[in-house]
Amino acid sequence: MSNPPHGGVLKDLIARDLPRHAELEAEAETLPALLLSERQLCDLELILNGGFSPLEGFMNQEDYNGVVKENRLASGLLFSMPITLDVSEETISELGLKAGARITLRDFRDDRNLAILTVDDVYKPDKALEAKEVFGGDEEHPAVKFLYETTKEYYVGGKLEAVNKLQHYDFVDLRYSPAEIRTHFDKLGWSRVVAFQTRNPMHRAHRELTVRAARSHHANVLIHPVVGLTKPGDIDHFTRVRVYKALLPRYPNGMAVLGLLPLAMRMGGPREAIWHAIIRKNHGATHFIVGRDHAGPGKNSKGVDFYGPYDAQYAVEKYRDELGIEVVPFQMMTYLPDSDEYAPVDQIPKGVRTLNISGTELRARLRSGREIPEWFSYPEVVKVLRESHPPRSQQGFTVLFTGYPNSGKDQIARALQVTLNQQGGRSVSLFLGENIRHELSSELGYNREDRDKNIARIAFVASELTRSGAAVIAAPIAPFEKARQNARELVEKYGDFYLVHVATPLEYCEKTDKRGIYAKARAGEIENFTGVNDPYETPAKPDLVVDCEKQSVRSIVHQIILLLESQGLLDRF
Ligand SMILES: Nc1ncnc2c1ncn2[C@@H]1O[C@H](COP(=O)(O)OS(=O)(=O)O)[C@@H](OP(=O)(O)O)[C@H]1O
């Protein structure tokens, strides 16, 4: 038998409402509909499948106030995280949201009807209070930023009736609802289960920690990673799940199960730890590991920790009697090279040597292709990480040339393409100003708005190619600083971006113009011609400045190659 759910009854609304499916589906089609955001969908999924039991819907004002102020629902039951459905004033009037109204909640990805909400109340939350009480109030806290920047001004409370499950297309076999995982535990004959929450890849330390927890509590292990929303910048869940799958065979046979949790984390430290424990209890776990700085977002920009390292552990300890799931506090595990074992940091005798690789160090090693030792992680785990974090020599990048017409940027761009092709190892895409005007921007002219659009399109394509590991060489005029800066920001999400200012003087560009295009512009036959009757903004922070009047194309290309080499992009293994 698994642990009873929070409040005693698993609120599996999908199972409850299945007998009325046809009727509810028909009604859902007739009601005003609200398209849910990604975060709202995560919350909805866990309300519908009972992961948030005893909730049967989004919180009304009474529940919300109780949870914000004292971690309690109106019934008095412990609950630490506000689960609310936010809407704007326009949506309230568009959908006619008022007590008693019924609306359909839809999935924005496929327009499927997921649930019908019967409105209990519509209320305006005190965001400052929520920010302070629930998350600690620091304006840089990701959940506080989300609250102020993304969350709408009103909340709608009300119970839900389930119409359809959310559709998932990734790792479907590993997604267990609470009822499914409980059945699975029963099948395996597990009655004591210690759940492990994670939003990071797992290495040897995590395997040791979970096995120790299992050993000391005579339990089996549920590896229960979050695959909904985690902290921005985290390793994507596709990579992480492949890591967990690779790690699983390293557990003694039959000891551990991997199940994915579609939770939208808030990074709420102590509040979140209580919430996580309740969710795991609903999934049938009897024990829950709470580590150092559990669900904490780290430090703010001043280097101050959002939470103390053990705040989460104190919080769960405070409610231990009513949580109904035993919390297993854990210290960080550290490697002891002399005995080739892992031990909790607080149990290491003075003078014993320890080794550790921080997350930052790990990322640096992945980037450079440097060794990741077996004492830290398993080769099969490292292999998965390396596949999604290729070394610099296999990462994509973009070189954007900017300069006057006939500045020589096209010749340099072509020569650079040939040089990179000679080196091999990457696909190289070349976008000359005129090709792009022909293929991608044929309807655009040369006023500022159109030029900005042209550069934005080049940047979009360049960013996608950079993401997939290609080298992109683009050579538009790109006369405006803002558009160049936007291009940089977009590409840098996925790889390196280098701006090369081809600063050949205008007179020289004009003098050597064999196409006669400057002459036409001077004769008034071309409007908005850069350098003649349209401005060129000199780049404020180019990565390189070159000049075709003074330098040969060959020497300029060599300079660029040296720049790329210095950044590790041309290394060979
Ligand atoms: N009005 C006007 N101003 C500037 N350039 C003009 C104009 N009309 C046509 N051309 C020719 O169009 C070529 C491509 O321009 P771009 O797409 O690079 O311009 S921009 O970056 O969008 O500003 C560019 O060629 P290259 O310099 O060879 O790229 C110009 O020769």
PDB file of C-alpha atoms in Angstrom, residues 323-456:
ATOM      1  CA  LEU A 323       2.880  16.526   6.316  1.00  0.00           C
ATOM      2  CA  GLY A 324       2.228  12.809   6.324  1.00  0.00           C
ATOM      3  CA  ILE A 325       5.412  12.077   4.404  1.00  0.00           C
ATOM      4  CA  GLU A 326       8.715  11.612   6.144  1.00  0.00           C
ATOM      5  CA  VAL A 327      11.268  14.140   5.069  1.00  0.00           C
ATOM      6  CA  VAL A 328      14.804  12.863   4.693  1.00  0.00           C
ATOM      7  CA  PRO A 329      17.157  15.830   5.040  1.00  0.00           C
ATOM      8  CA  PHE A 330      20.371  15.444   3.116  1.00  0.00           C
ATOM      9  CA  GLN A 331      23.703  17.162   3.091  1.00  0.00           C
ATOM     10  CA  MET A 332      25.704  17.512  -0.085  1.00  0.00           C
ATOM     11  CA  MET A 333      27.685  14.430  -1.035  1.00  0.00           C
ATOM     12  CA  THR A 334      31.381  14.844  -1.681  1.00  0.00           C
ATOM     13  CA  TYR A 335      33.926  12.489  -3.176  1.00  0.00           C
ATOM     14  CA  LEU A 336      36.764  11.154  -1.051  1.00  0.00           C
ATOM     15  CA  PRO A 337      39.507  10.172  -3.519  1.00  0.00           C
ATOM     16  CA  ASP A 338      41.634   8.277  -0.989  1.00  0.00           C
ATOM     17  CA  SER A 339      38.880   5.794  -0.228  1.00  0.00           C
ATOM     18  CA  ASP A 340      37.050   6.127  -3.587  1.00  0.00           C
ATOM     19  CA  GLU A 341      33.683   6.778  -1.975  1.00  0.00           C
ATOM     20  CA  TYR A 342      31.109   9.490  -1.457  1.00  0.00           C
ATOM     21  CA  ALA A 343      30.115  10.880   1.938  1.00  0.00           C
ATOM     22  CA  PRO A 344      27.858  13.677   3.212  1.00  0.00           C
ATOM     23  CA  VAL A 345      29.940  16.831   3.724  1.00  0.00           C
ATOM     24  CA  ASP A 346      29.085  17.075   7.414  1.00  0.00           C
ATOM     25  CA  GLN A 347      30.421  13.589   8.104  1.00  0.00           C
ATOM     26  CA  ILE A 348      33.901  13.998   6.685  1.00  0.00           C
ATOM     27  CA  PRO A 349      36.643  13.919   9.305  1.00  0.00           C
ATOM     28  CA  LYS A 350      39.037  16.868   9.309  1.00  0.00           C
ATOM     29  CA  GLY A 351      42.020  16.499   7.039  1.00  0.00           C
ATOM     30  CA  VAL A 352      40.410  13.972   4.681  1.00  0.00           C
ATOM     31  CA  ARG A 353      40.874  14.960   1.037  1.00  0.00           C
ATOM     32  CA  THR A 354      37.735  15.732  -0.976  1.00  0.00           C
ATOM     33  CA  LEU A 355      37.059  16.422  -4.634  1.00  0.00           C
ATOM     34  CA  ASN A 356      34.174  18.171  -6.305  1.00  0.00           C
ATOM     35  CA  ILE A 357      33.214  19.499  -9.726  1.00  0.00           C
ATOM     36  CA  SER A 358      30.785  22.407  -9.602  1.00  0.00           C
ATOM     37  CA  GLY A 359      28.021  22.912 -12.153  1.00  0.00           C
ATOM     38  CA  THR A 360      30.005  25.812 -13.653  1.00  0.00           C
ATOM     39  CA  GLU A 361      33.138  23.695 -13.907  1.00  0.00           C
ATOM     40  CA  LEU A 362      31.164  20.864 -15.508  1.00  0.00           C
ATOM     41  CA  ARG A 363      29.747  23.225 -18.131  1.00  0.00           C
ATOM     42  CA  ALA A 364      33.251  24.545 -18.836  1.00  0.00           C
ATOM     43  CA  ARG A 365      34.544  21.002 -19.334  1.00  0.00           C
ATOM     44  CA  LEU A 366      31.689  20.164 -21.656  1.00  0.00           C
ATOM     45  CA  ARG A 367      32.373  23.312 -23.641  1.00  0.00           C
ATOM     46  CA  SER A 368      36.060  22.665 -24.046  1.00  0.00           C
ATOM     47  CA  GLY A 369      35.706  18.898 -24.489  1.00  0.00           C
ATOM     48  CA  ARG A 370      37.963  18.376 -21.438  1.00  0.00           C
ATOM     49  CA  GLU A 371      37.807  15.126 -19.487  1.00  0.00           C
ATOM     50  CA  ILE A 372      34.988  14.515 -17.010  1.00  0.00           C
ATOM     51  CA  PRO A 373      36.359  11.949 -14.561  1.00  0.00           C
ATOM     52  CA  GLU A 374      34.622   8.686 -13.777  1.00  0.00           C
ATOM     53  CA  TRP A 375      34.596   9.430 -10.065  1.00  0.00           C
ATOM     54  CA  PHE A 376      32.262  12.317 -10.880  1.00  0.00           C
ATOM     55  CA  SER A 377      29.920  10.777 -13.415  1.00  0.00           C
ATOM     56  CA  TYR A 378      29.332   7.635 -15.417  1.00  0.00           C
ATOM     57  CA  PRO A 379      30.627   7.482 -19.005  1.00  0.00           C
ATOM     58  CA  GLU A 380      27.124   6.792 -20.352  1.00  0.00           C
ATOM     59  CA  VAL A 381      25.817   9.922 -18.592  1.00  0.00           C
ATOM     60  CA  VAL A 382      28.710  12.034 -19.864  1.00  0.00           C
ATOM     61  CA  LYS A 383      28.058  10.737 -23.384  1.00  0.00           C
ATOM     62  CA  VAL A 384      24.461  12.010 -23.252  1.00  0.00           C
ATOM     63  CA  LEU A 385      25.599  15.407 -21.962  1.00  0.00           C
ATOM     64  CA  ARG A 386      28.287  15.699 -24.599  1.00  0.00           C
ATOM     65  CA  GLU A 387      25.791  14.973 -27.353  1.00  0.00           C
ATOM     66  CA  SER A 388      23.703  17.999 -26.386  1.00  0.00           C
ATOM     67  CA  HIS A 389      26.691  20.148 -25.353  1.00  0.00           C
ATOM     68  CA  PRO A 390      29.144  19.711 -28.192  1.00  0.00           C
ATOM     69  CA  PRO A 391      32.615  21.234 -27.707  1.00  0.00           C
ATOM     70  CA  ARG A 392      33.355  24.670 -29.147  1.00  0.00           C
ATOM     71  CA  SER A 393      34.833  23.096 -32.250  1.00  0.00           C
ATOM     72  CA  GLN A 394      31.396  21.726 -33.127  1.00  0.00           C
ATOM     73  CA  GLN A 395      29.280  24.693 -32.083  1.00  0.00           C
ATOM     74  CA  GLY A 396      27.701  27.005 -34.599  1.00  0.00           C
ATOM     75  CA  PHE A 397      28.551  30.696 -34.972  1.00  0.00           C
ATOM     76  CA  THR A 398      27.677  33.719 -37.093  1.00  0.00           C
ATOM     77  CA  VAL A 399      29.945  36.322 -38.617  1.00  0.00           C
ATOM     78  CA  LEU A 400      27.994  39.418 -39.632  1.00  0.00           C
ATOM     79  CA  PHE A 401      29.785  41.867 -41.919  1.00  0.00           C
ATOM     80  CA  THR A 402      28.562  45.427 -42.099  1.00  0.00           C
ATOM     81  CA  GLY A 403      29.736  48.271 -44.322  1.00  0.00           C
ATOM     82  CA  TYR A 404      28.976  50.511 -47.280  1.00  0.00           C
ATOM     83  CA  PRO A 405      27.954  49.067 -50.637  1.00  0.00           C
ATOM     84  CA  ASN A 406      31.084  47.920 -52.482  1.00  0.00           C
ATOM     85  CA  SER A 407      33.133  48.077 -49.302  1.00  0.00           C
ATOM     86  CA  GLY A 408      34.570  44.660 -50.129  1.00  0.00           C
ATOM     87  CA  LYS A 409      32.405  42.790 -47.598  1.00  0.00           C
ATOM     88  CA  ASP A 410      31.119  40.405 -50.275  1.00  0.00           C
ATOM     89  CA  GLN A 411      34.615  39.411 -51.409  1.00  0.00           C
ATOM     90  CA  ILE A 412      35.734  38.864 -47.813  1.00  0.00           C
ATOM     91  CA  ALA A 413      32.601  36.857 -47.049  1.00  0.00           C
ATOM     92  CA  ARG A 414      33.120  34.601 -50.069  1.00  0.00           C
ATOM     93  CA  ALA A 415      36.799  34.082 -49.261  1.00  0.00           C
ATOM     94  CA  LEU A 416      35.944  33.286 -45.642  1.00  0.00           C
ATOM     95  CA  GLN A 417      33.393  30.721 -46.790  1.00  0.00           C
ATOM     96  CA  VAL A 418      35.987  28.978 -48.959  1.00  0.00           C
ATOM     97  CA  THR A 419      38.524  29.019 -46.148  1.00  0.00           C
ATOM     98  CA  LEU A 420      36.098  27.476 -43.678  1.00  0.00           C
ATOM     99  CA  ASN A 421      35.020  24.881 -46.241  1.00  0.00           C
ATOM    100  CA  GLN A 422      38.641  23.965 -46.692  1.00  0.00           C
ATOM    101  CA  GLN A 423      38.912  23.329 -42.944  1.00  0.00           C
ATOM    102  CA  GLY A 424      35.708  21.206 -42.972  1.00  0.00           C
ATOM    103  CA  GLY A 425      33.776  19.969 -39.939  1.00  0.00           C
ATOM    104  CA  ARG A 426      30.835  22.380 -40.258  1.00  0.00           C
ATOM    105  CA  SER A 427      28.312  23.306 -42.865  1.00  0.00           C
ATOM    106  CA  VAL A 428      28.900  26.916 -43.957  1.00  0.00           C
ATOM    107  CA  SER A 429      26.065  29.191 -45.126  1.00  0.00           C
ATOM    108  CA  LEU A 430      26.764  32.399 -46.998  1.00  0.00           C
ATOM    109  CA  PHE A 431      24.213  35.218 -47.163  1.00  0.00           C
ATOM    110  CA  LEU A 432      25.259  38.097 -49.398  1.00  0.00           C
ATOM    111  CA  GLY A 433      23.165  41.262 -49.296  1.00  0.00           C
ATOM    112  CA  GLU A 434      21.888  40.858 -52.833  1.00  0.00           C
ATOM    113  CA  ASN A 435      21.041  37.132 -52.502  1.00  0.00           C
ATOM    114  CA  ILE A 436      19.026  37.819 -49.415  1.00  0.00           C
ATOM    115  CA  ARG A 437      17.215  40.664 -51.136  1.00  0.00           C
ATOM    116  CA  HIS A 438      16.355  38.224 -53.903  1.00  0.00           C
ATOM    117  CA  GLU A 439      15.402  35.161 -51.874  1.00  0.00           C
ATOM    118  CA  LEU A 440      14.208  36.260 -48.461  1.00  0.00           C
ATOM    119  CA  SER A 441      13.370  39.958 -48.649  1.00  0.00           C
ATOM    120  CA  SER A 442      12.268  40.446 -52.223  1.00  0.00           C
ATOM    121  CA  GLU A 443       9.311  42.668 -51.312  1.00  0.00           C
ATOM    122  CA  LEU A 444      11.333  44.997 -49.077  1.00  0.00           C
ATOM    123  CA  GLY A 445      12.688  48.399 -50.015  1.00  0.00           C
ATOM    124  CA  TYR A 446      15.429  50.515 -48.431  1.00  0.00           C
ATOM    125  CA  ASN A 447      13.670  52.714 -45.923  1.00  0.00           C
ATOM    126  CA  ARG A 448      14.733  52.195 -42.344  1.00  0.00           C
ATOM    127  CA  GLU A 449      11.836  49.959 -41.427  1.00  0.00           C
ATOM    128  CA  ASP A 450      12.457  47.634 -44.358  1.00  0.00           C
ATOM    129  CA  ARG A 451      16.187  47.508 -43.739  1.00  0.00           C
ATOM    130  CA  ASP A 452      15.543  46.583 -40.096  1.00  0.00           C
ATOM    131  CA  LYS A 453      13.168  43.840 -41.204  1.00  0.00           C
ATOM    132  CA  ASN A 454      15.777  42.559 -43.630  1.00  0.00           C
ATOM    133  CA  ILE A 455      18.405  42.291 -40.900  1.00  0.00           C
ATOM    134  CA  ALA A 456      15.899  40.711 -38.498  1.00  0.00           C
TER     135      ALA A 456
END
